[in-house]
Short mmCIF file of C-alpha atoms in Angstrom, two decimals:
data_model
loop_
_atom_site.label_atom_id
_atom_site.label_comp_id
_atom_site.label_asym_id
_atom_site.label_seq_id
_atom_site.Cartn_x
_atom_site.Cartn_y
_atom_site.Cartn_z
CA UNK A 1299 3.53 14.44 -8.87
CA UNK A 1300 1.53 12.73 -5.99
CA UNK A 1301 -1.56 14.18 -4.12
CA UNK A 1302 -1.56 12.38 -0.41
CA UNK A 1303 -4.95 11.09 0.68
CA UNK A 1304 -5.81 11.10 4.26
CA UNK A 1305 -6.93 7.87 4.68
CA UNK A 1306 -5.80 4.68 4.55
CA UNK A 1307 -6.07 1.97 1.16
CA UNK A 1308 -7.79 -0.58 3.64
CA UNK A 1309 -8.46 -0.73 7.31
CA UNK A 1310 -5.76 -1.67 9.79
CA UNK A 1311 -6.45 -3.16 13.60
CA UNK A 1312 -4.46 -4.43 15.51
CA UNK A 1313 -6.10 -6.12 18.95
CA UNK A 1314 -3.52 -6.07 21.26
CA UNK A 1315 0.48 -4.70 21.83
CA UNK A 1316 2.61 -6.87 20.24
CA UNK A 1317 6.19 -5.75 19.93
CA UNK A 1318 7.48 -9.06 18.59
CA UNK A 1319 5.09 -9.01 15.67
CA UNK A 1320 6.34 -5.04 15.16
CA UNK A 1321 9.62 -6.38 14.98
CA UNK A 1322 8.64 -9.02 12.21
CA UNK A 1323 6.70 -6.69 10.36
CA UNK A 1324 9.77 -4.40 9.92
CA UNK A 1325 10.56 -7.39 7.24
CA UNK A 1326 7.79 -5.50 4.59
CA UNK A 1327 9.26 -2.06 5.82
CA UNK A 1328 12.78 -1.60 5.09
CA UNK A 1329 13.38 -5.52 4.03
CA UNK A 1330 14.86 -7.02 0.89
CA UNK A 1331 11.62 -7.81 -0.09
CA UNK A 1332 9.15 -5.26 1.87
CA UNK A 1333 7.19 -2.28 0.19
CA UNK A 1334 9.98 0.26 0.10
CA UNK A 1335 11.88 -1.77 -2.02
CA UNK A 1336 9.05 -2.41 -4.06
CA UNK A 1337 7.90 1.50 -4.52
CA UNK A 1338 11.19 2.53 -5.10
CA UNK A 1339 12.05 -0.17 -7.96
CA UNK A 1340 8.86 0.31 -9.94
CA UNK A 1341 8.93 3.87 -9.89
CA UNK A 1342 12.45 3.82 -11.01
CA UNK A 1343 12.15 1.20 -13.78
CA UNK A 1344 9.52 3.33 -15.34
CA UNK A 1345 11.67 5.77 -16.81
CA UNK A 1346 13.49 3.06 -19.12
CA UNK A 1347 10.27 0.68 -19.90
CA UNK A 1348 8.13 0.58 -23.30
CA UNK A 1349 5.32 3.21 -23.27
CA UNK A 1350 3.05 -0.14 -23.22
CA UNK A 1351 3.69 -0.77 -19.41
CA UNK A 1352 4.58 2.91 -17.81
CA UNK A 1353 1.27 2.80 -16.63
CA UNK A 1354 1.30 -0.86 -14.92
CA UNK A 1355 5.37 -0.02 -12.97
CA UNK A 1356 3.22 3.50 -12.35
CA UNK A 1357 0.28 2.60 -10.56
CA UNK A 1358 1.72 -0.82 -8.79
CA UNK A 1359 4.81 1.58 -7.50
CA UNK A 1360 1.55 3.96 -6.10
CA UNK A 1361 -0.08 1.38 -4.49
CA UNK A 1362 3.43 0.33 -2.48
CA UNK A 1363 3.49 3.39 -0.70
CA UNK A 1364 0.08 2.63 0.25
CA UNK A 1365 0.96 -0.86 1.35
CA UNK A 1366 4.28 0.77 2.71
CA UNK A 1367 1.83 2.96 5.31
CA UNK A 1368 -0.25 0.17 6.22
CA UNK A 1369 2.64 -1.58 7.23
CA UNK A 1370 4.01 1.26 9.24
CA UNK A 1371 0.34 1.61 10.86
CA UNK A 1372 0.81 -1.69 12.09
CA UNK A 1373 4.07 -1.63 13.78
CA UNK A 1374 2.39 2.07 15.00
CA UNK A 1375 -0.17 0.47 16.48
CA UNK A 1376 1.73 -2.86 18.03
CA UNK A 1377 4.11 -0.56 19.56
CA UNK A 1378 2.64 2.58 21.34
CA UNK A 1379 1.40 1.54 24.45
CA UNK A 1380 4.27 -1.28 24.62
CA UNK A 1381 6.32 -0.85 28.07
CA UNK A 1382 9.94 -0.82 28.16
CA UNK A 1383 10.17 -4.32 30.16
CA UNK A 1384 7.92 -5.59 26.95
CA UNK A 1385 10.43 -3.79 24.59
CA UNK A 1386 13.11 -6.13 26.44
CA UNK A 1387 11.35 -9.22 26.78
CA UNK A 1388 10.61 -9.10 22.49
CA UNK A 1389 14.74 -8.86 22.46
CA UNK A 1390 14.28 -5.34 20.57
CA UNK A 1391 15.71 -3.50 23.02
CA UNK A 1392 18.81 -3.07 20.29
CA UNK A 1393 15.95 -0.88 18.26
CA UNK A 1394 14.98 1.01 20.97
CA UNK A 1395 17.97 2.12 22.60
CA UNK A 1396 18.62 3.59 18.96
CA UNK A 1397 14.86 4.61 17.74
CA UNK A 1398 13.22 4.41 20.40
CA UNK A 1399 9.27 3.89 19.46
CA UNK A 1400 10.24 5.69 15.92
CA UNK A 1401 10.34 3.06 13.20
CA UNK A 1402 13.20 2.55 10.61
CA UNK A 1403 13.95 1.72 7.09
CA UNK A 1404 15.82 -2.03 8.33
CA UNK A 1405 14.79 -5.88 7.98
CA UNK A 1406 13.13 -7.99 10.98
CA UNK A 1407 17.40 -8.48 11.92
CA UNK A 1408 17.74 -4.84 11.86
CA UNK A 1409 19.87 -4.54 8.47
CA UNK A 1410 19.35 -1.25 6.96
CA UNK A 1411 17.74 -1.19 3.94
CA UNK A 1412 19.59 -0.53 1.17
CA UNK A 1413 19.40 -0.12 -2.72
CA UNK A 1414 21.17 -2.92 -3.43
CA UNK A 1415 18.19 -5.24 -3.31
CA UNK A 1416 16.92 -3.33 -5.99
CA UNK A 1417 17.99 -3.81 -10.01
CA UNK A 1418 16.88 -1.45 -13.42
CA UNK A 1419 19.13 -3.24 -16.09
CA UNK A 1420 17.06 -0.89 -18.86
CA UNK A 1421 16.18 -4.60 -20.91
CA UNK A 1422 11.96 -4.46 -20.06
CA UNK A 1423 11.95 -8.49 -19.89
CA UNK A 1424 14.72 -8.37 -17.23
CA UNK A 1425 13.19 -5.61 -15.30
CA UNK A 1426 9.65 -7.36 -15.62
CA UNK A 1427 10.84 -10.66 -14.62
CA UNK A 1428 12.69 -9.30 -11.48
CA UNK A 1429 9.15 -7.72 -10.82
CA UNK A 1430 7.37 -10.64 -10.75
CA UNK A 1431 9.74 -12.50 -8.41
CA UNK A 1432 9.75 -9.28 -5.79
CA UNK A 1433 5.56 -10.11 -6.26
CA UNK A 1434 6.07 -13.86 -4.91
CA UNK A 1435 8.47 -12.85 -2.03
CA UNK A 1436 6.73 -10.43 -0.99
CA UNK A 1437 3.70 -12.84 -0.69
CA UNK A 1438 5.15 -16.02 0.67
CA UNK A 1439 6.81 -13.11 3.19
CA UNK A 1440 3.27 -11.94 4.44
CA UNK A 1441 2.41 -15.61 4.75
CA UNK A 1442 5.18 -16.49 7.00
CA UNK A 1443 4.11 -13.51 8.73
CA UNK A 1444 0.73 -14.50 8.96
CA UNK A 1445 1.49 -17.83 10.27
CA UNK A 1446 3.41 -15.79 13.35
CA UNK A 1447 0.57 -14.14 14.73
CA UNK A 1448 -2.86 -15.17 16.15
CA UNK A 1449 -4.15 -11.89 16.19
CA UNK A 1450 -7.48 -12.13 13.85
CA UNK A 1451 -6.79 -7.86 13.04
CA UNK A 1452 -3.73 -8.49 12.30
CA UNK A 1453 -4.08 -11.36 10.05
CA UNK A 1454 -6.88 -9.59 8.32
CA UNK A 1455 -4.77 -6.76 7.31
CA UNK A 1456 -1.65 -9.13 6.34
CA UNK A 1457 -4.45 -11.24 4.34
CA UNK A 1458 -5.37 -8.10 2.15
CA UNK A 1459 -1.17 -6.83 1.58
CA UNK A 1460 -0.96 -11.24 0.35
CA UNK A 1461 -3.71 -10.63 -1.78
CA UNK A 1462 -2.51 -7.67 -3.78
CA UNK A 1463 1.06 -9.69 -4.19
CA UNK A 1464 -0.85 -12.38 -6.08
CA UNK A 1465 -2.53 -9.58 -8.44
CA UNK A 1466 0.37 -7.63 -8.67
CA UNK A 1467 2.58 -10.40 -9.55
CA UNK A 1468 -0.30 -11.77 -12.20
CA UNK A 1469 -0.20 -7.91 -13.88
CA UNK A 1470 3.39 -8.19 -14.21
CA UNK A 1471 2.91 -11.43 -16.00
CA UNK A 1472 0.31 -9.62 -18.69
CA UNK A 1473 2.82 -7.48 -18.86
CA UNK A 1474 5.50 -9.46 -19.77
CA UNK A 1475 3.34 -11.13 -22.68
CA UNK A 1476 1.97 -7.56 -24.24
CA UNK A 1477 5.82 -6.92 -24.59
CA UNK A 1478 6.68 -10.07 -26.01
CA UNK A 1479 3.79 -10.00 -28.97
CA UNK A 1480 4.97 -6.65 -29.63
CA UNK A 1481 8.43 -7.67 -30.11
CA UNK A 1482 6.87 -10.63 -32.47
CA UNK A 1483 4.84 -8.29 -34.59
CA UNK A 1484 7.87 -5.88 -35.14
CA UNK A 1485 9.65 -8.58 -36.68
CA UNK A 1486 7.25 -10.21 -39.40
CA UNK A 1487 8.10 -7.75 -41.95
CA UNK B 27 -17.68 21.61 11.05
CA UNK B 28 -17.28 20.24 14.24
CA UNK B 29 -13.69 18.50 15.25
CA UNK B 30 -13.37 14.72 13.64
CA UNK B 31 -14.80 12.41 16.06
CA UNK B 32 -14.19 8.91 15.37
CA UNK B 33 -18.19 7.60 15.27
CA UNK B 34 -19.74 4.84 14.35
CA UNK B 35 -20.87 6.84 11.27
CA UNK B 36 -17.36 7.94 10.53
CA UNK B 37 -15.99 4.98 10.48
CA UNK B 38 -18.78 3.53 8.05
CA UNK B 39 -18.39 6.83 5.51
CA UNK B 40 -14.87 6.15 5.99
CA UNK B 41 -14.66 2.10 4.85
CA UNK B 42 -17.39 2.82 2.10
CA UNK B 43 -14.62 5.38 0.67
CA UNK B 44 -12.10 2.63 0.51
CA UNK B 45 -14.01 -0.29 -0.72
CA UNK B 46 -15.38 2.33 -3.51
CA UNK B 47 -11.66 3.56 -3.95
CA UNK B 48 -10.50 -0.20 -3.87
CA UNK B 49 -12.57 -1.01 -6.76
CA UNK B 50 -10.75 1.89 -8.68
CA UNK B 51 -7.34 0.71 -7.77
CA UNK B 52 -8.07 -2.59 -9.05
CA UNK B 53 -9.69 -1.87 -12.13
CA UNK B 54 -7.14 0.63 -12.81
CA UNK B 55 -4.49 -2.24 -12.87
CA UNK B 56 -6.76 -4.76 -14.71
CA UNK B 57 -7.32 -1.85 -17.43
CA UNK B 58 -3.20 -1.04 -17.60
CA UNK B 59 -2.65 -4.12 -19.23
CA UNK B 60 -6.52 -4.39 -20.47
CA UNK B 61 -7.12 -1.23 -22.35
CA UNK B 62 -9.80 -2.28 -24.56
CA UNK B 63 -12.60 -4.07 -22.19
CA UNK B 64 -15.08 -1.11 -22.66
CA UNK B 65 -17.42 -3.25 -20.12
CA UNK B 66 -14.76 -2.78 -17.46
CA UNK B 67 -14.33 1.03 -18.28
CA UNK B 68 -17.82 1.43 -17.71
CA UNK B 69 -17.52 -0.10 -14.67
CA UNK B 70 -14.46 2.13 -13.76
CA UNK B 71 -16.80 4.93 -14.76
CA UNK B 72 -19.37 4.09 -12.49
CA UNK B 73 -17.41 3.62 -9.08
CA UNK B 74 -15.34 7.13 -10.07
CA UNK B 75 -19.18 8.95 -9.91
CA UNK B 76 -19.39 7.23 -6.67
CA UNK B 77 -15.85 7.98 -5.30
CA UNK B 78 -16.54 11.35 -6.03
CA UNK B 79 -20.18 11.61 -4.41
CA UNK B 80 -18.57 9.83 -0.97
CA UNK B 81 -16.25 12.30 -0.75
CA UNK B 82 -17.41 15.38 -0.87
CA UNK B 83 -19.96 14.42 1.81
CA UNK B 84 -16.75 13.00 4.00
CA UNK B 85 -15.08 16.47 3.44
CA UNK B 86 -18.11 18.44 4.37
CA UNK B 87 -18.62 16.39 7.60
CA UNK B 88 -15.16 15.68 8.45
CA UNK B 89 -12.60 17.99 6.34
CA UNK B 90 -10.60 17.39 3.28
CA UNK B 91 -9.18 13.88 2.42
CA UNK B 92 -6.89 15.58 0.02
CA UNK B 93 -5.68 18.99 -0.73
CA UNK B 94 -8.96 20.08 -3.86
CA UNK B 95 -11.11 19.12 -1.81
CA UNK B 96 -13.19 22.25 -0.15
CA UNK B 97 -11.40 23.49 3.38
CA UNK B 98 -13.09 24.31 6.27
CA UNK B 99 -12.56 27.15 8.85
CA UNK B 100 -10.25 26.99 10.88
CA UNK B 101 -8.36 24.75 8.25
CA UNK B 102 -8.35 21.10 9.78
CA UNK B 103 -6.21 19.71 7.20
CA UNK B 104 -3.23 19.74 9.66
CA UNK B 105 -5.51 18.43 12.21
CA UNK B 106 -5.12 15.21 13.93
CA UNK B 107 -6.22 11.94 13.30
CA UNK B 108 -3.86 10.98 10.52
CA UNK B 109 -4.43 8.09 8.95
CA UNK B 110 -1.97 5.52 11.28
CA UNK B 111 -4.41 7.13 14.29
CA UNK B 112 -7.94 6.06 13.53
#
């Protein structure tokens, strides 16, 4: 089970409306790439990995959600005061005639997310290895999204979601290697 | 306990919980694929006293954090901010 905590994994600010960046940032929400996707394929894979990792595809899939609300904070935050003539002049207006200031599970294009950008194929090396690429997306996405903005909040928040990529992706690697020296040692005799 | 305000000294109790809670999260990871660094345990040890100590004080000045922790009257849990708000 899960226990929600009222608080946030890090601090987001946001200095000013920006409904263009909210737009952008729906990339990590509901994108190929973006924390949903990310939650839901860890959590999933766990079922069918070694006992050895569980833990790791556990407490990375945790920490997505997490990331997955900081993202939604942002867009939150770049979007409540925005006026309807700034909805139109950031070309969203598509979004809002449909969600108004809710947010959605789509891409910065406004595709839907969907679970086929997603894979469990059972074999832990495949699984681990699609893990580690969805790690370096995810982080060269938050760096094209950093190098949209020149909001300092913004960035600093973005800066902290790139960060955790790079660790998560580096976990997955350990991972990857305490699976294949176990596979070694099972068949010297 | 009087309603949440968003203080100065909220804020600080508030970013000391998630630096402390950081550490956890991070050390948690390292030790998934590390289970055997005893050093690093004791570390993890150490920050989970802490986590502990900074929250009970933020749920006796500002209400629960999560649903354990001691409620207040009238029960604020359902009360805003939430944590997109502050």
């Amino acid at each position: 089970m899960w226990i929600y905590e009222k608080k946030l994994q890090y601090p987001v600010r946001v200095s000013k409306c920006d409904v263009r960046m909210a737009k952008l940032l729906h990339e990590q929400y509901g994108g190929a790439d973006g924390e949903l996707a990310a939650a839901l394929r860890y959590l999933n894979q766990r079922y069918s990995i070694p006992d050895k990792v569980v833990g790791l595809l556990n407490d990375i899939g945790t920490e997505e959600f997490a990331h997955l609300e900081m993202i939604a904070t942002m867009i939150y935050k770049l979007t409540k005061d925005a006026t309807p003539e700034q909805i139109r002049a950031a070309g969203v207006d598509d979004h809002y005639v449909n969600h108004d200031r809710a947010l959605f599970y789509h891409n910065a294009s406004g595709v839907p997310w969907t679970a086929s950008y997603i894979q469990a194929k059972g074999d832990p090396i495949a699984d681990l290895y699609e893990d580690i690429a969805a790690e370096e997306k995810a982080r060269a996405t938050y760096q094209w999204l950093i190098d949209q903005t020149d909001d300092p909040d913004l960035k600093d928040g973005l800066k902290f979601l790139r960060e955790r990529e790079v660790i998560h992706s580096l976990r997955f690697r350990e991972a990857v290697e305490i699976l294949k020296e176990d596979q070694a040692q099972k068949k010297i005799f | 306990m009087a309603h949440k305000q968003l203080t100065e000294e909220y804020y600080k109790l508030l970013h000391e919980i998630q630096a402390v809670d950081f550490v956890l999260v991070e050390l948690n990871l390292y030790l998934d694929t590390h289970p055997s660094d005893s050093a690093i345990i004791e570390q993890y040890n150490a920050y989970a006293v802490k986590s502990k100590q900074l929250k009970e004080e933020y749920a006796r000045r500002y209400g629960p954090l999560q649903h354990g922790d001691m409620a207040d009257k009238p029960y604020s849990w359902p009360d805003a901010p939430w944590p997109w708000q502050v």
